[in-house]
Short mmCIF file of C-alpha atoms in Angstrom, two decimals:
data_model
loop_
_atom_site.label_atom_id
_atom_site.label_comp_id
_atom_site.label_asym_id
_atom_site.label_seq_id
_atom_site.Cartn_x
_atom_site.Cartn_y
_atom_site.Cartn_z
CA GLY A 159 0.12 0.01 0.11
CA ALA A 160 1.00 3.57 -0.39
CA VAL A 161 3.22 5.39 2.38
CA VAL A 162 1.58 8.28 4.19
CA SER A 163 3.34 10.08 7.05
CA GLN A 164 1.45 12.44 9.26
CA HIS A 165 2.92 14.26 12.43
CA PRO A 166 3.19 15.06 15.14
CA SER A 167 1.36 11.80 16.71
CA ARG A 168 0.99 13.78 19.59
CA VAL A 169 0.60 17.43 20.42
CA ILE A 170 -0.38 19.08 23.76
CA CYS A 171 -1.04 22.78 23.24
CA LYS A 172 -2.26 25.99 25.47
CA SER A 173 -5.53 27.46 24.92
CA GLY A 174 -5.08 30.18 22.37
CA THR A 175 -2.49 28.93 20.51
CA SER A 176 -2.10 27.46 17.03
CA VAL A 177 -1.08 23.85 16.08
CA LYS A 178 -0.08 22.62 12.64
CA ILE A 179 -0.50 18.88 11.77
CA GLU A 180 1.16 17.86 8.43
CA CYS A 181 0.28 15.29 6.25
CA ARG A 182 2.70 13.92 3.36
CA SER A 183 2.04 11.10 0.56
CA LEU A 184 5.52 9.66 0.34
CA ASP A 185 5.15 7.61 -2.85
CA PHE A 186 1.94 8.93 -4.52
CA GLN A 187 0.53 12.25 -5.71
CA ALA A 188 -2.47 13.09 -3.65
CA THR A 189 -4.83 15.29 -5.71
CA THR A 190 -7.33 15.13 -3.03
CA MET A 191 -7.05 15.18 0.71
CA PHE A 192 -9.28 14.34 3.29
CA TRP A 193 -9.22 15.30 6.83
CA TYR A 194 -11.21 13.21 9.65
CA ARG A 195 -11.45 13.76 13.26
CA GLN A 196 -12.48 11.32 16.13
CA PHE A 197 -14.03 12.52 19.48
CA PRO A 198 -14.05 9.86 22.35
CA LYS A 199 -16.36 6.94 21.57
CA LYS A 200 -17.43 8.82 18.37
CA SER A 201 -17.08 7.87 14.80
CA LEU A 202 -14.45 9.15 12.64
CA MET A 203 -16.25 12.24 11.07
CA LEU A 204 -14.84 13.94 7.80
CA MET A 205 -14.04 17.55 8.28
CA ALA A 206 -12.91 18.63 5.06
CA THR A 207 -11.81 17.86 1.79
CA SER A 208 -9.15 19.83 -0.59
CA ASN A 209 -8.11 19.39 -3.99
CA GLU A 210 -4.41 20.54 -4.85
CA GLY A 211 -4.23 24.15 -5.35
CA SER A 212 -8.04 24.80 -4.67
CA LYS A 213 -9.67 26.07 -1.30
CA ALA A 214 -11.01 23.16 0.87
CA THR A 215 -14.41 22.23 1.04
CA TYR A 216 -15.81 22.07 4.86
CA GLU A 217 -18.42 19.84 6.23
CA GLN A 218 -21.32 21.04 7.80
CA GLY A 219 -20.69 22.09 11.26
CA VAL A 220 -16.71 22.67 10.73
CA GLU A 221 -15.51 26.20 11.18
CA LYS A 222 -13.11 26.96 8.19
CA ASP A 223 -11.76 29.96 9.87
CA LYS A 224 -10.59 27.82 12.77
CA PHE A 225 -9.37 24.78 10.67
CA LEU A 226 -7.16 26.03 8.05
CA ILE A 227 -6.18 23.57 5.16
CA ASN A 228 -3.50 24.03 2.81
CA HIS A 229 -2.88 21.74 -0.02
CA ALA A 230 -0.52 23.50 -2.05
CA SER A 231 1.60 20.38 -3.40
CA LEU A 232 0.58 16.81 -4.46
CA THR A 233 2.29 15.38 -1.64
CA LEU A 234 1.65 17.70 1.18
CA SER A 235 -1.19 19.12 3.13
CA THR A 236 -1.50 20.88 6.46
CA LEU A 237 -4.18 21.04 8.86
CA THR A 238 -3.68 24.24 11.46
CA VAL A 239 -5.99 24.52 14.48
CA THR A 240 -6.02 28.10 15.00
CA SER A 241 -6.66 29.30 18.51
CA ALA A 242 -7.27 26.07 20.20
CA HIS A 243 -9.84 25.47 22.87
CA PRO A 244 -10.07 22.47 25.01
CA GLU A 245 -13.18 21.16 22.96
CA ASP A 246 -10.92 20.93 20.06
CA SER A 247 -8.94 18.12 21.51
CA SER A 248 -9.48 15.02 19.34
CA PHE A 249 -7.81 12.42 17.25
CA TYR A 250 -7.05 13.89 13.61
CA ILE A 251 -6.32 11.75 10.78
CA CYS A 252 -5.34 12.51 6.97
CA SER A 253 -6.42 10.48 4.19
CA PRO A 254 -4.42 11.47 0.71
CA SER A 255 -6.34 9.93 -2.25
CA GLN A 256 -5.25 9.77 -5.95
CA GLY A 257 -8.98 10.84 -6.71
CA SER A 258 -12.50 9.64 -6.66
CA GLY A 259 -12.75 5.74 -7.32
CA THR A 260 -9.49 4.94 -5.90
CA GLU A 261 -8.55 3.31 -2.37
CA ALA A 262 -8.25 5.57 0.68
CA PHE A 263 -4.93 5.51 2.44
CA PHE A 264 -4.33 7.14 6.09
CA GLY A 265 -1.87 9.02 8.14
CA GLN A 266 -1.24 7.41 11.22
CA GLY A 267 -3.19 10.14 13.18
CA THR A 268 -2.64 12.99 15.41
CA ARG A 269 -3.99 13.08 19.23
CA LEU A 270 -4.33 16.89 19.93
CA THR A 271 -4.72 17.55 23.49
CA VAL A 272 -5.70 21.53 24.42
CA VAL A 273 -5.16 22.55 27.92
CA GLY B 91 -27.94 10.83 6.64
CA ASP B 92 -25.55 7.37 6.26
CA SER B 93 -24.27 5.79 9.29
CA VAL B 94 -22.31 2.90 10.45
CA THR B 95 -22.64 1.40 13.97
CA GLN B 96 -20.39 -0.95 15.31
CA MET B 97 -20.31 -2.82 18.68
CA GLU B 98 -18.19 -1.00 21.36
CA GLY B 99 -15.27 -2.43 22.90
CA PRO B 100 -12.83 -3.33 24.24
CA VAL B 101 -13.21 -6.80 23.09
CA THR B 102 -10.80 -9.01 24.86
CA LEU B 103 -10.33 -12.80 23.38
CA SER B 104 -7.85 -15.48 24.38
CA GLU B 105 -5.53 -16.40 21.53
CA GLU B 106 -7.25 -18.78 19.08
CA ALA B 107 -10.83 -17.57 20.43
CA PHE B 108 -13.51 -16.92 18.04
CA LEU B 109 -14.00 -13.39 16.89
CA THR B 110 -17.16 -11.37 15.80
CA ILE B 111 -17.50 -7.72 15.51
CA ASN B 112 -20.73 -6.52 14.81
CA CYS B 113 -21.55 -3.53 11.91
CA THR B 114 -24.53 -2.23 10.88
CA TYR B 115 -25.05 0.52 8.44
CA THR B 116 -27.92 3.07 7.49
CA ALA B 117 -27.57 4.23 3.94
CA THR B 118 -29.83 5.74 0.87
CA GLY B 119 -28.69 3.70 -2.13
CA TYR B 120 -26.28 0.61 -2.25
CA PRO B 121 -23.18 1.52 -0.79
CA SER B 122 -19.83 -0.62 -0.67
CA LEU B 123 -18.47 -1.57 2.71
CA PHE B 124 -15.12 -1.60 3.98
CA TRP B 125 -13.11 -3.04 7.27
CA TYR B 126 -10.30 -0.92 8.10
CA VAL B 127 -7.84 -1.90 10.94
CA GLN B 128 -5.50 0.14 12.80
CA TYR B 129 -2.48 -1.16 14.47
CA PRO B 130 -0.54 0.48 17.14
CA GLY B 131 1.47 3.48 15.90
CA GLU B 132 0.34 3.02 12.33
CA GLY B 133 -2.25 4.33 9.91
CA LEU B 134 -5.73 2.92 9.33
CA GLN B 135 -5.04 0.07 6.59
CA LEU B 136 -7.91 -1.65 4.29
CA LEU B 137 -8.35 -5.06 5.57
CA LEU B 138 -11.18 -5.93 3.19
CA LYS B 139 -14.32 -4.81 1.57
CA ALA B 140 -17.43 -6.08 -0.24
CA THR B 141 -19.23 -3.84 -3.22
CA LYS B 142 -22.54 -5.49 -3.78
CA ALA B 143 -25.03 -7.70 -1.45
CA ASP B 144 -24.22 -11.17 -0.63
CA ASP B 145 -20.44 -10.13 -1.56
CA LYS B 146 -18.03 -11.84 0.94
CA GLY B 147 -14.73 -9.85 1.58
CA SER B 148 -11.88 -11.76 3.16
CA ASN B 149 -8.26 -11.57 3.98
CA LYS B 150 -5.62 -12.52 6.56
CA GLY B 151 -8.35 -15.12 7.90
CA PHE B 152 -10.96 -12.52 8.51
CA GLU B 153 -14.17 -12.68 6.62
CA ALA B 154 -17.56 -10.17 6.33
CA THR B 155 -20.22 -10.77 4.23
CA TYR B 156 -22.42 -7.75 2.87
CA ARG B 157 -26.09 -8.67 4.02
CA LYS B 158 -28.61 -6.30 2.56
CA GLU B 159 -31.53 -7.73 4.14
CA THR B 160 -30.17 -6.91 7.59
CA THR B 161 -27.81 -3.77 6.70
CA SER B 162 -24.93 -5.48 8.38
CA PHE B 163 -21.34 -6.52 7.61
CA HIS B 164 -20.29 -8.20 10.51
CA LEU B 165 -16.44 -9.20 11.06
CA GLU B 166 -15.49 -12.60 11.91
CA LYS B 167 -12.18 -14.37 12.61
CA GLY B 168 -12.15 -18.33 13.58
CA SER B 169 -9.01 -18.06 15.44
CA VAL B 170 -7.60 -14.74 16.56
CA GLN B 171 -3.71 -14.22 17.14
CA VAL B 172 -2.18 -11.84 19.51
CA SER B 173 -0.84 -9.98 16.55
CA ASP B 174 -4.53 -9.20 15.64
CA SER B 175 -4.74 -6.68 18.45
CA ALA B 176 -5.71 -3.53 16.92
CA VAL B 177 -8.65 -1.13 16.23
CA TYR B 178 -11.04 -2.42 13.87
CA PHE B 179 -13.20 0.38 11.91
CA CYS B 180 -16.48 -0.53 9.74
CA ALA B 181 -16.96 1.87 6.81
CA LEU B 182 -19.02 2.58 3.87
CA SER B 183 -18.72 4.75 0.79
CA PHE B 184 -20.47 5.00 -2.54
CA PRO B 185 -19.52 4.41 -6.10
CA GLY B 186 -17.42 7.19 -7.47
CA THR B 187 -16.53 8.49 -3.96
CA ALA B 188 -14.20 5.55 -2.68
CA SER B 189 -11.96 7.64 -1.12
CA LYS B 190 -14.61 9.43 1.13
CA LEU B 191 -15.74 7.14 3.85
CA THR B 192 -18.22 7.21 6.73
CA PHE B 193 -16.87 5.50 9.38
CA GLY B 194 -18.15 3.64 12.58
CA THR B 195 -16.60 4.20 16.07
CA GLY B 196 -14.02 1.67 16.07
CA THR B 197 -13.64 -1.31 18.18
CA ARG B 198 -10.68 -2.11 20.03
CA LEU B 199 -9.77 -5.93 19.99
CA GLN B 200 -7.01 -7.41 22.57
CA VAL B 201 -6.01 -10.51 22.24
CA THR B 202 -3.90 -12.50 25.03
CA LEU B 203 -1.94 -15.40 25.63
#
Protein backbone atom coordinates (compact mmCIF):
# COMPACT_ATOMS: atom_id res chain seq x y z
CA GLY A 1 0.00 0.00 0.00
CA ALA A 2 0.89 3.65 -0.20
CA VAL A 3 3.09 5.33 2.39
CA VAL A 4 1.58 8.23 4.28
CA SER A 5 3.37 10.19 6.96
CA GLN A 6 1.44 12.33 9.41
CA HIS A 7 3.01 14.26 12.25
CA PRO A 8 3.11 15.01 15.01
CA SER A 9 1.54 11.88 16.42
CA ARG A 10 0.77 13.64 19.68
CA VAL A 11 0.70 17.28 20.64
CA ILE A 12 -0.31 19.15 23.75
CA CYS A 13 -0.87 22.87 23.45
CA LYS A 14 -2.22 25.71 25.51
CA SER A 15 -5.60 27.29 24.87
CA GLY A 16 -5.38 30.11 22.39
CA THR A 17 -2.36 28.81 20.52
CA SER A 18 -2.29 27.30 17.04
CA VAL A 19 -1.18 23.83 16.06
CA LYS A 20 -0.12 22.64 12.62
CA ILE A 21 -0.50 19.03 11.54
CA GLU A 22 1.33 17.82 8.44
CA CYS A 23 0.38 14.99 6.15
CA ARG A 24 2.66 13.73 3.41
CA SER A 25 2.08 11.12 0.74
CA LEU A 26 5.55 9.72 0.26
CA ASP A 27 5.19 7.55 -2.82
CA PHE A 28 2.17 8.85 -4.69
CA GLN A 29 0.57 12.11 -5.69
CA ALA A 30 -2.48 13.06 -3.70
CA THR A 31 -4.82 15.12 -5.82
CA THR A 32 -7.36 15.03 -3.00
CA MET A 33 -6.90 15.17 0.75
CA PHE A 34 -9.51 14.25 3.31
CA TRP A 35 -9.21 15.31 6.94
CA TYR A 36 -11.11 13.40 9.61
CA ARG A 37 -11.41 13.82 13.33
CA GLN A 38 -12.62 11.50 16.04
CA PHE A 39 -13.93 12.48 19.43
CA PRO A 40 -13.86 9.88 22.23
CA LYS A 41 -16.31 7.05 21.58
CA LYS A 42 -17.52 8.70 18.39
CA SER A 43 -17.08 7.89 14.74
CA LEU A 44 -14.33 9.25 12.58
CA MET A 45 -16.03 12.27 11.01
CA LEU A 46 -15.03 13.93 7.78
CA MET A 47 -14.05 17.53 8.42
CA ALA A 48 -13.03 18.76 5.01
CA THR A 49 -11.95 17.81 1.53
CA SER A 50 -9.28 19.64 -0.39
CA ASN A 51 -8.01 19.36 -3.93
CA GLU A 52 -4.47 20.38 -4.73
CA GLY A 53 -4.29 24.06 -5.49
CA SER A 54 -7.90 24.75 -4.54
CA LYS A 55 -9.70 25.90 -1.43
CA ALA A 56 -10.95 23.20 0.87
CA THR A 57 -14.60 22.22 1.14
CA TYR A 58 -15.74 21.94 4.74
CA GLU A 59 -18.44 19.71 6.14
CA GLN A 60 -21.39 21.24 7.88
CA GLY A 61 -20.54 22.41 11.37
CA VAL A 62 -16.79 22.66 10.77
CA GLU A 63 -15.45 26.20 11.05
CA LYS A 64 -13.23 26.99 8.11
CA ASP A 65 -11.59 29.90 9.88
CA LYS A 66 -10.60 27.67 12.78
CA PHE A 67 -9.37 24.69 10.79
CA LEU A 68 -7.13 26.02 8.05
CA ILE A 69 -6.24 23.55 5.37
CA ASN A 70 -3.44 24.06 2.92
CA HIS A 71 -2.92 21.67 0.02
CA ALA A 72 -0.36 23.50 -2.02
CA SER A 73 1.40 20.46 -3.44
CA LEU A 74 0.52 16.93 -4.49
CA THR A 75 2.50 15.42 -1.64
CA LEU A 76 1.83 17.72 1.30
CA SER A 77 -1.22 19.03 3.07
CA THR A 78 -1.45 20.78 6.41
CA LEU A 79 -4.23 21.31 8.89
CA THR A 80 -3.80 24.21 11.28
CA VAL A 81 -6.03 24.41 14.32
CA THR A 82 -6.10 28.11 15.16
CA SER A 83 -6.81 29.56 18.58
CA ALA A 84 -7.25 26.08 19.95
CA HIS A 85 -9.70 25.39 22.77
CA PRO A 86 -10.09 22.31 24.97
CA GLU A 87 -13.12 21.24 22.93
CA ASP A 88 -10.80 20.92 19.90
CA SER A 89 -9.01 18.09 21.68
CA SER A 90 -9.47 15.15 19.37
CA PHE A 91 -7.81 12.61 17.13
CA TYR A 92 -7.14 13.99 13.63
CA ILE A 93 -6.42 11.74 10.65
CA CYS A 94 -5.48 12.66 7.11
CA SER A 95 -6.37 10.59 4.09
CA PRO A 96 -4.62 11.44 0.84
CA SER A 97 -6.19 10.11 -2.30
CA GLN A 98 -5.29 9.85 -5.93
CA GLY A 99 -8.86 10.70 -6.82
CA SER A 100 -12.43 9.54 -6.82
CA GLY A 101 -12.84 5.81 -7.12
CA THR A 102 -9.39 4.97 -5.77
CA GLU A 103 -8.49 3.29 -2.50
CA ALA A 104 -8.23 5.43 0.60
CA PHE A 105 -4.95 5.64 2.50
CA PHE A 106 -4.47 7.10 5.93
CA GLY A 107 -1.95 8.81 8.10
CA GLN A 108 -1.15 7.53 11.58
CA GLY A 109 -3.27 10.20 13.19
CA THR A 110 -2.52 13.09 15.55
CA ARG A 111 -3.79 13.15 19.10
CA LEU A 112 -4.33 16.81 20.00
CA THR A 113 -4.84 17.80 23.61
CA VAL A 114 -5.58 21.42 24.39
CA VAL A 115 -5.06 22.43 28.02
CA GLY B 1 -27.83 10.73 6.60
CA ASP B 2 -25.59 7.74 6.16
CA SER B 3 -24.20 6.13 9.29
CA VAL B 4 -22.34 3.09 10.55
CA THR B 5 -22.83 1.49 13.95
CA GLN B 6 -20.28 -0.83 15.50
CA MET B 7 -20.27 -2.73 18.73
CA GLU B 8 -18.44 -0.93 21.47
CA GLY B 9 -15.21 -2.32 22.70
CA PRO B 10 -12.87 -3.18 23.98
CA VAL B 11 -13.18 -6.81 23.05
CA THR B 12 -10.78 -9.06 24.93
CA LEU B 13 -10.22 -12.60 23.71
CA SER B 14 -7.80 -15.38 24.33
CA GLU B 15 -5.63 -16.52 21.46
CA GLU B 16 -7.38 -18.97 19.11
CA ALA B 17 -10.83 -17.75 20.17
CA PHE B 18 -13.54 -16.93 17.63
CA LEU B 19 -14.06 -13.27 16.86
CA THR B 20 -17.17 -11.41 15.80
CA ILE B 21 -17.38 -7.65 15.60
CA ASN B 22 -20.83 -6.44 14.65
CA CYS B 23 -21.40 -3.67 12.14
CA THR B 24 -24.67 -2.33 10.78
CA TYR B 25 -25.25 0.58 8.48
CA THR B 26 -27.89 3.05 7.39
CA ALA B 27 -27.62 4.42 3.89
CA THR B 28 -29.69 5.51 0.95
CA GLY B 29 -28.69 3.53 -2.07
CA TYR B 30 -26.19 0.72 -2.29
CA PRO B 31 -22.89 1.49 -0.64
CA SER B 32 -19.64 -0.40 -0.70
CA LEU B 33 -18.64 -1.69 2.72
CA PHE B 34 -15.20 -1.88 4.27
CA TRP B 35 -13.30 -3.00 7.30
CA TYR B 36 -10.18 -1.05 8.18
CA VAL B 37 -7.64 -2.01 10.83
CA GLN B 38 -5.33 0.26 12.76
CA TYR B 39 -2.37 -1.35 14.49
CA PRO B 40 -0.67 0.58 17.29
CA GLY B 41 1.28 3.54 15.96
CA GLU B 42 0.18 3.00 12.37
CA GLY B 43 -2.40 4.44 10.00
CA LEU B 44 -5.65 2.75 9.04
CA GLN B 45 -5.22 -0.05 6.53
CA LEU B 46 -7.85 -1.64 4.38
CA LEU B 47 -8.56 -5.12 5.70
CA LEU B 48 -11.35 -6.22 3.37
CA LYS B 49 -14.25 -4.90 1.39
CA ALA B 50 -17.46 -5.89 -0.39
CA THR B 51 -19.14 -3.87 -3.10
CA LYS B 52 -22.54 -5.52 -3.45
CA ALA B 53 -25.07 -7.61 -1.62
CA ASP B 54 -24.00 -11.16 -0.71
CA ASP B 55 -20.37 -10.43 -1.54
CA LYS B 56 -17.91 -11.81 0.96
CA GLY B 57 -14.71 -9.94 1.63
CA SER B 58 -11.81 -11.87 3.11
CA ASN B 59 -8.21 -11.27 4.06
CA LYS B 60 -5.74 -12.63 6.62
CA GLY B 61 -8.33 -15.08 7.93
CA PHE B 62 -10.93 -12.36 8.46
CA GLU B 63 -14.26 -12.47 6.64
CA ALA B 64 -17.33 -10.29 6.33
CA THR B 65 -20.45 -10.77 4.21
CA TYR B 66 -22.52 -7.90 2.84
CA ARG B 67 -26.05 -8.59 4.07
CA LYS B 68 -28.47 -6.19 2.46
CA GLU B 69 -31.54 -7.63 4.20
CA THR B 70 -30.09 -6.94 7.63
CA THR B 71 -27.90 -3.98 6.55
CA SER B 72 -24.95 -5.65 8.23
CA PHE B 73 -21.30 -6.39 7.57
CA HIS B 74 -20.08 -8.29 10.60
CA LEU B 75 -16.39 -9.10 10.85
CA GLU B 76 -15.41 -12.64 11.81
CA LYS B 77 -12.27 -14.65 12.33
CA GLY B 78 -12.16 -18.25 13.39
CA SER B 79 -8.99 -18.14 15.47
CA VAL B 80 -7.46 -14.85 16.56
CA GLN B 81 -3.81 -14.27 17.28
CA VAL B 82 -2.08 -11.82 19.57
CA SER B 83 -0.92 -9.99 16.45
CA ASP B 84 -4.56 -9.23 15.60
CA SER B 85 -4.75 -6.81 18.52
CA ALA B 86 -5.74 -3.52 16.94
CA VAL B 87 -8.66 -1.16 16.40
CA TYR B 88 -11.13 -2.22 13.72
CA PHE B 89 -13.28 0.29 11.83
CA CYS B 90 -16.31 -0.51 9.73
CA ALA B 91 -17.00 2.00 6.95
CA LEU B 92 -19.06 2.65 3.85
CA SER B 93 -18.73 4.68 0.70
CA PHE B 94 -20.56 5.14 -2.56
CA PRO B 95 -19.41 4.43 -6.11
CA GLY B 96 -17.37 7.26 -7.50
CA THR B 97 -16.45 8.48 -4.03
CA ALA B 98 -14.46 5.51 -2.83
CA SER B 99 -11.97 7.67 -0.97
CA LYS B 100 -14.64 9.48 1.05
CA LEU B 101 -15.76 7.23 3.86
CA THR B 102 -18.36 7.16 6.59
CA PHE B 103 -16.93 5.34 9.60
CA GLY B 104 -18.15 3.58 12.68
CA THR B 105 -16.65 4.34 16.07
CA GLY B 106 -14.03 1.63 15.90
CA THR B 107 -13.73 -1.46 18.09
CA ARG B 108 -10.57 -2.19 20.00
CA LEU B 109 -9.58 -5.85 20.04
CA GLN B 110 -7.13 -7.15 22.62
CA VAL B 111 -5.95 -10.72 22.23
CA THR B 112 -4.11 -12.34 25.12
CA LEU B 113 -2.08 -15.53 25.40
